[in-house]
Coordinates of C-alpha atoms in Angstrom, one line a residue:
M1 CA 12.6 -33.7 -5.2
D2 CA 9.0 -34.2 -4.1
T3 CA 7.7 -36.9 -6.4
M4 CA 4.2 -35.4 -6.2
T5 CA 3.4 -32.3 -8.2
R6 CA 1.3 -29.6 -6.2
T7 CA 0.1 -26.4 -6.7
L8 CA 1.0 -23.2 -4.9
V9 CA -1.1 -20.0 -5.4
A10 CA 0.5 -16.7 -4.0
F11 CA -2.0 -13.9 -3.5
H12 CA -0.5 -10.4 -3.2
A13 CA -1.8 -6.9 -2.9
H14 CA 0.3 -5.1 -5.6
P15 CA 2.8 -5.8 -8.1
D16 CA 6.3 -6.0 -6.4
D17 CA 4.8 -7.5 -3.0
E18 CA 5.7 -11.0 -4.4
A19 CA 9.3 -10.1 -5.0
L20 CA 9.8 -9.0 -1.5
L21 CA 7.9 -11.5 0.5
T22 CA 7.6 -14.9 -1.2
S23 CA 9.7 -15.0 -4.4
G24 CA 12.2 -17.2 -3.2
T25 CA 9.5 -19.7 -2.0
M26 CA 8.0 -19.5 -5.4
A27 CA 11.0 -19.8 -7.2
K28 CA 12.0 -23.0 -4.9
A29 CA 8.5 -24.7 -5.5
A30 CA 8.9 -24.1 -9.3
A31 CA 12.3 -25.4 -9.5
E32 CA 11.1 -28.5 -7.7
G33 CA 8.5 -29.1 -10.4
H34 CA 5.5 -27.7 -8.6
R35 CA 2.9 -25.3 -10.4
V36 CA 3.2 -21.8 -9.2
V37 CA 0.5 -19.3 -9.7
L38 CA 0.7 -15.5 -8.7
V39 CA -2.6 -13.7 -8.1
I40 CA -2.3 -9.7 -7.7
A41 CA -5.5 -7.9 -6.1
T42 CA -4.7 -4.5 -7.3
D43 CA -2.8 -3.0 -10.4
G44 CA -0.4 -0.9 -8.1
A45 CA -1.3 2.5 -9.9
L46 CA -0.9 4.6 -6.8
G47 CA 2.6 3.4 -6.1
L48 CA 5.0 6.0 -6.0
A49 CA 7.2 6.3 -9.4
S50 CA 9.2 8.6 -11.5
D51 CA 7.1 10.8 -13.9
D52 CA 8.9 8.9 -16.7
Y53 CA 6.4 6.0 -16.0
E54 CA 3.0 6.8 -17.9
G55 CA 0.3 4.4 -17.5
L56 CA 1.7 3.2 -14.3
A57 CA -1.0 0.4 -13.9
E58 CA -0.3 -1.2 -17.2
V59 CA 3.6 -0.8 -16.5
R60 CA 3.2 -2.5 -13.0
L61 CA 1.4 -5.3 -14.3
A62 CA 3.9 -6.0 -17.1
E63 CA 6.6 -5.9 -14.4
A64 CA 4.7 -8.6 -12.3
R65 CA 4.8 -10.9 -15.4
E66 CA 8.6 -10.2 -15.8
S67 CA 8.9 -10.9 -12.4
A68 CA 7.0 -14.4 -12.6
D69 CA 9.0 -15.3 -15.6
A70 CA 12.1 -14.9 -13.5
L71 CA 10.7 -17.2 -10.7
G72 CA 9.1 -19.9 -13.1
V73 CA 5.7 -18.9 -12.4
A74 CA 3.2 -20.7 -14.6
R75 CA 0.0 -18.2 -14.4
V76 CA -0.2 -14.6 -13.5
E77 CA -3.7 -13.1 -12.6
W78 CA -5.0 -9.7 -11.6
L79 CA -8.2 -9.7 -9.8
G80 CA -9.2 -6.5 -11.4
Y81 CA -9.1 -3.9 -8.3
A82 CA -7.6 -0.6 -8.1
D83 CA -4.9 0.4 -5.7
S84 CA -6.3 2.1 -2.5
G85 CA -3.2 3.8 -1.5
L86 CA -0.9 3.7 1.5
D87 CA -2.6 6.2 3.9
G88 CA -5.1 9.0 4.0
P89 CA -8.6 8.9 2.7
I90 CA -9.3 6.2 0.1
P91 CA -9.3 7.9 -3.1
P92 CA -12.7 7.9 -5.3
D93 CA -12.9 4.7 -7.7
P94 CA -11.3 5.0 -10.9
P95 CA -13.9 4.7 -13.8
G96 CA -15.0 1.1 -14.3
Q97 CA -13.0 0.0 -11.1
V98 CA -13.3 -0.5 -7.4
R99 CA -10.5 0.4 -4.8
F100 CA -9.7 -3.0 -3.3
C101 CA -10.4 -1.8 0.2
R102 CA -13.8 -0.5 -0.8
A103 CA -14.6 -3.9 -2.3
S104 CA -16.9 -6.5 -0.8
V105 CA -14.7 -9.0 0.8
E106 CA -17.1 -11.8 -0.3
E107 CA -17.0 -10.8 -3.8
A108 CA -13.1 -10.5 -3.8
A109 CA -12.9 -13.9 -2.1
E110 CA -15.4 -15.5 -4.7
R111 CA -12.9 -14.4 -7.3
L112 CA -10.1 -15.8 -5.7
A113 CA -11.8 -18.9 -4.8
G114 CA -12.6 -19.4 -8.4
I115 CA -8.9 -19.6 -9.2
L116 CA -8.2 -21.9 -6.3
R117 CA -10.7 -24.3 -7.5
T118 CA -9.7 -24.2 -11.2
E119 CA -6.2 -24.7 -10.1
R120 CA -7.0 -27.3 -7.4
A121 CA -4.5 -25.4 -5.1
D122 CA -2.5 -27.1 -2.4
V123 CA -1.3 -24.2 -0.8
L124 CA -2.5 -20.4 -0.6
L125 CA 0.1 -17.8 0.4
T126 CA -1.5 -14.6 1.9
Y127 CA -0.4 -12.0 4.6
D128 CA -0.5 -12.0 8.3
A129 CA -3.5 -10.2 10.2
A130 CA -1.2 -7.1 10.4
G131 CA -0.9 -6.9 6.7
G132 CA 2.9 -6.9 7.3
Y133 CA 3.6 -3.4 7.9
G134 CA 0.1 -2.2 8.0
H135 CA -0.8 -1.1 4.4
R136 CA -4.7 -1.4 4.2
D137 CA -4.5 -3.3 0.9
H138 CA -2.4 -5.9 2.5
M139 CA -4.7 -6.4 5.5
R140 CA -7.5 -6.8 3.1
V141 CA -5.5 -9.6 1.3
H142 CA -5.5 -11.4 4.7
E143 CA -9.3 -11.1 5.0
V144 CA -10.1 -12.1 1.4
G145 CA -7.4 -14.8 1.3
A146 CA -8.9 -16.4 4.5
R147 CA -12.4 -16.3 3.3
A148 CA -11.5 -17.5 -0.3
A149 CA -9.9 -20.6 1.4
E150 CA -13.0 -21.2 3.4
I151 CA -15.2 -20.9 0.0
A152 CA -12.7 -23.2 -1.8
R153 CA -12.7 -25.9 0.9
A154 CA -16.4 -25.9 1.2
A155 CA -16.9 -26.2 -2.7
T156 CA -14.6 -29.4 -2.7
D157 CA -15.5 -30.7 0.7
S158 CA -11.9 -30.8 1.5
Q159 CA -9.7 -29.3 4.1
E160 CA -6.5 -30.1 2.2
L161 CA -6.1 -26.6 1.0
R162 CA -3.7 -24.8 3.4
V163 CA -3.2 -21.3 4.0
L164 CA 0.2 -19.9 5.1
E165 CA 0.7 -16.1 5.9
A166 CA 3.7 -14.7 4.4
T167 CA 5.6 -12.6 7.2
V168 CA 8.9 -12.0 9.0
P169 CA 10.0 -12.3 12.4
R170 CA 9.7 -8.8 14.0
D171 CA 12.9 -8.9 15.7
A172 CA 14.7 -10.3 12.7
I173 CA 13.4 -7.7 10.3
A174 CA 14.0 -4.9 12.7
R175 CA 17.5 -6.0 13.2
A176 CA 18.0 -6.4 9.5
V177 CA 16.7 -2.8 8.8
R178 CA 19.0 -1.3 11.5
L179 CA 22.0 -3.2 9.7
V180 CA 21.2 -1.9 6.3
G181 CA 20.5 1.5 7.8
K182 CA 24.1 1.7 8.8
V183 CA 25.2 1.4 5.1
Y184 CA 22.6 2.9 3.2
R185 CA 20.3 6.1 3.7
F186 CA 16.7 5.2 3.4
P187 CA 14.3 7.3 1.5
P188 CA 12.1 10.0 3.3
E189 CA 8.9 7.9 3.2
F190 CA 10.5 4.8 4.9
D191 CA 10.1 4.8 8.7
P192 CA 12.3 1.9 10.2
T193 CA 10.6 2.0 13.6
T194 CA 7.5 0.6 11.7
F195 CA 9.1 -2.9 11.7
E196 CA 9.3 -2.8 15.3
R197 CA 5.4 -3.0 15.5
A198 CA 4.8 -5.0 12.4
F199 CA 4.5 -8.5 11.0
T200 CA 4.5 -11.6 13.3
A201 CA 6.1 -12.5 16.7
R202 CA 8.7 -15.3 16.1
A203 CA 6.9 -17.5 18.5
D204 CA 3.9 -17.9 16.0
I205 CA 6.1 -18.6 12.9
T206 CA 5.5 -22.1 11.5
H207 CA 7.6 -22.2 8.6
R208 CA 11.2 -21.0 7.7
I209 CA 12.2 -21.5 4.2
S210 CA 15.7 -21.2 3.1
V211 CA 15.8 -19.8 -0.5
R212 CA 19.6 -19.2 -0.7
K213 CA 19.7 -21.5 -3.7
H214 CA 17.0 -19.4 -5.5
I215 CA 18.5 -16.0 -4.5
A216 CA 19.4 -15.0 -8.0
A217 CA 15.9 -15.4 -9.1
K218 CA 14.6 -13.5 -6.0
R219 CA 16.9 -10.6 -6.8
A220 CA 15.9 -10.8 -10.4
S221 CA 12.1 -10.6 -9.4
M222 CA 12.9 -7.5 -7.4
R223 CA 14.8 -6.0 -10.2
A224 CA 11.8 -6.5 -12.6
H225 CA 9.8 -3.9 -10.8
A226 CA 11.9 -1.0 -12.2
S227 CA 9.1 1.5 -11.7
Q228 CA 9.3 1.1 -8.0
A229 CA 13.1 1.3 -7.7
S230 CA 13.3 5.1 -8.3
T231 CA 11.3 8.3 -8.2
D232 CA 12.0 11.7 -9.5
G233 CA 13.5 14.3 -7.1
S234 CA 10.1 15.8 -6.1
K235 CA 9.1 12.4 -4.8
G236 CA 12.1 11.6 -2.7
G237 CA 14.6 9.9 -4.8
D238 CA 15.3 6.2 -4.7
R239 CA 12.8 4.1 -3.1
T240 CA 13.2 1.1 -0.5
L241 CA 13.4 -1.5 -3.3
A242 CA 16.3 0.4 -4.9
A243 CA 18.3 0.6 -1.5
F244 CA 17.7 -3.3 -1.2
L245 CA 19.1 -4.0 -4.8
R246 CA 22.2 -2.0 -4.1
I247 CA 23.0 -4.2 -1.0
P248 CA 26.1 -6.3 -2.0
R249 CA 25.4 -9.9 -2.9
P250 CA 27.1 -11.7 0.5
L251 CA 25.0 -9.3 2.5
Y252 CA 22.1 -9.5 0.3
D253 CA 22.1 -13.3 0.6
V254 CA 22.1 -13.2 4.3
V255 CA 19.1 -10.6 4.6
F256 CA 16.9 -12.3 2.0
G257 CA 18.0 -15.8 2.3
R258 CA 15.1 -17.0 4.2
E259 CA 11.4 -16.5 3.9
W260 CA 8.9 -17.0 6.8
F261 CA 5.2 -18.0 7.1
R262 CA 2.6 -18.7 9.7
D263 CA 0.1 -21.5 9.5
P264 CA -3.2 -20.1 11.1
D265 CA -4.5 -23.8 11.7
A266 CA -1.3 -24.9 13.5
T267 CA -0.7 -24.8 17.1
V268 CA 2.7 -23.4 18.2
T269 CA 4.1 -24.0 21.6
R270 CA 5.2 -20.5 22.8
G271 CA 8.4 -20.2 25.0
S272 CA 10.2 -22.9 22.8
K273 CA 13.7 -22.3 21.6
A274 CA 14.1 -20.2 18.5
G275 CA 13.5 -22.5 15.6
D276 CA 11.8 -25.6 17.4
G277 CA 9.0 -26.9 15.5
I278 CA 9.5 -24.7 12.4
R279 CA 9.0 -26.5 9.5
N280 CA 11.4 -25.9 6.4
D281 CA 9.4 -27.3 3.6
V282 CA 6.3 -25.4 2.4
F283 CA 4.6 -28.6 1.5
E284 CA 5.7 -30.5 4.6
G285 CA 2.7 -32.4 6.0
L286 CA 0.6 -32.5 3.0
P287 CA -0.6 -35.8 1.8

């Protein structure tokens, strides 16, 4: 265990994104005695859900807090923005709110930077430039996270804050999706070919975190987002999250037992053997 307590801030677009991309790393950091903070950009109100869920924004934010409890997160913050939706024209702003993709990057970054300064964050987790699978709110998280780190660093005259972009090697996730697809039928809105164009090339991955010791917490984090695990018949039945939760534990551990990150400030030697130069500790290299 690291003898120095540090602070990890995980910045995500919607409630449930943390469960899929960084929950294992968050649980690992918390278990090792570090402070973990979850910041959510939007309320997730445009996520597909069964009609059984009224007031979806409040439900999803409550689910995020339940997920955070399972991971040992010390603080959960919502930046106050509204969900922009997956595709099509960005819907009109709801009363008293702004859709995240319509918000000023500078304003959103200032809000996040305020949390980074208050928490004296050592590591900020965001997304890669592709926004993972290309969701517009995820791409905005990348932009806002990068700018917030610049603001926070300038305010403290320090370069110690590290940004790590949560991602997945394209080939690994495409292979995993194909494997899962042989056992389970994905919901209609799920396009498995998306993952052949998404996320980050393996050569650019700088951190590979083993989270198998914290897989129960990761699974509990996914399970906390019940509104996103099912829809009514008119909306296509079970969602992707539900399919993941039905994977038997041994296979689940293989598929979700690692999490990956890209350090945009690191120099990665292309053409090296798979895994060469990849760090296994999210805090490696910090003073």
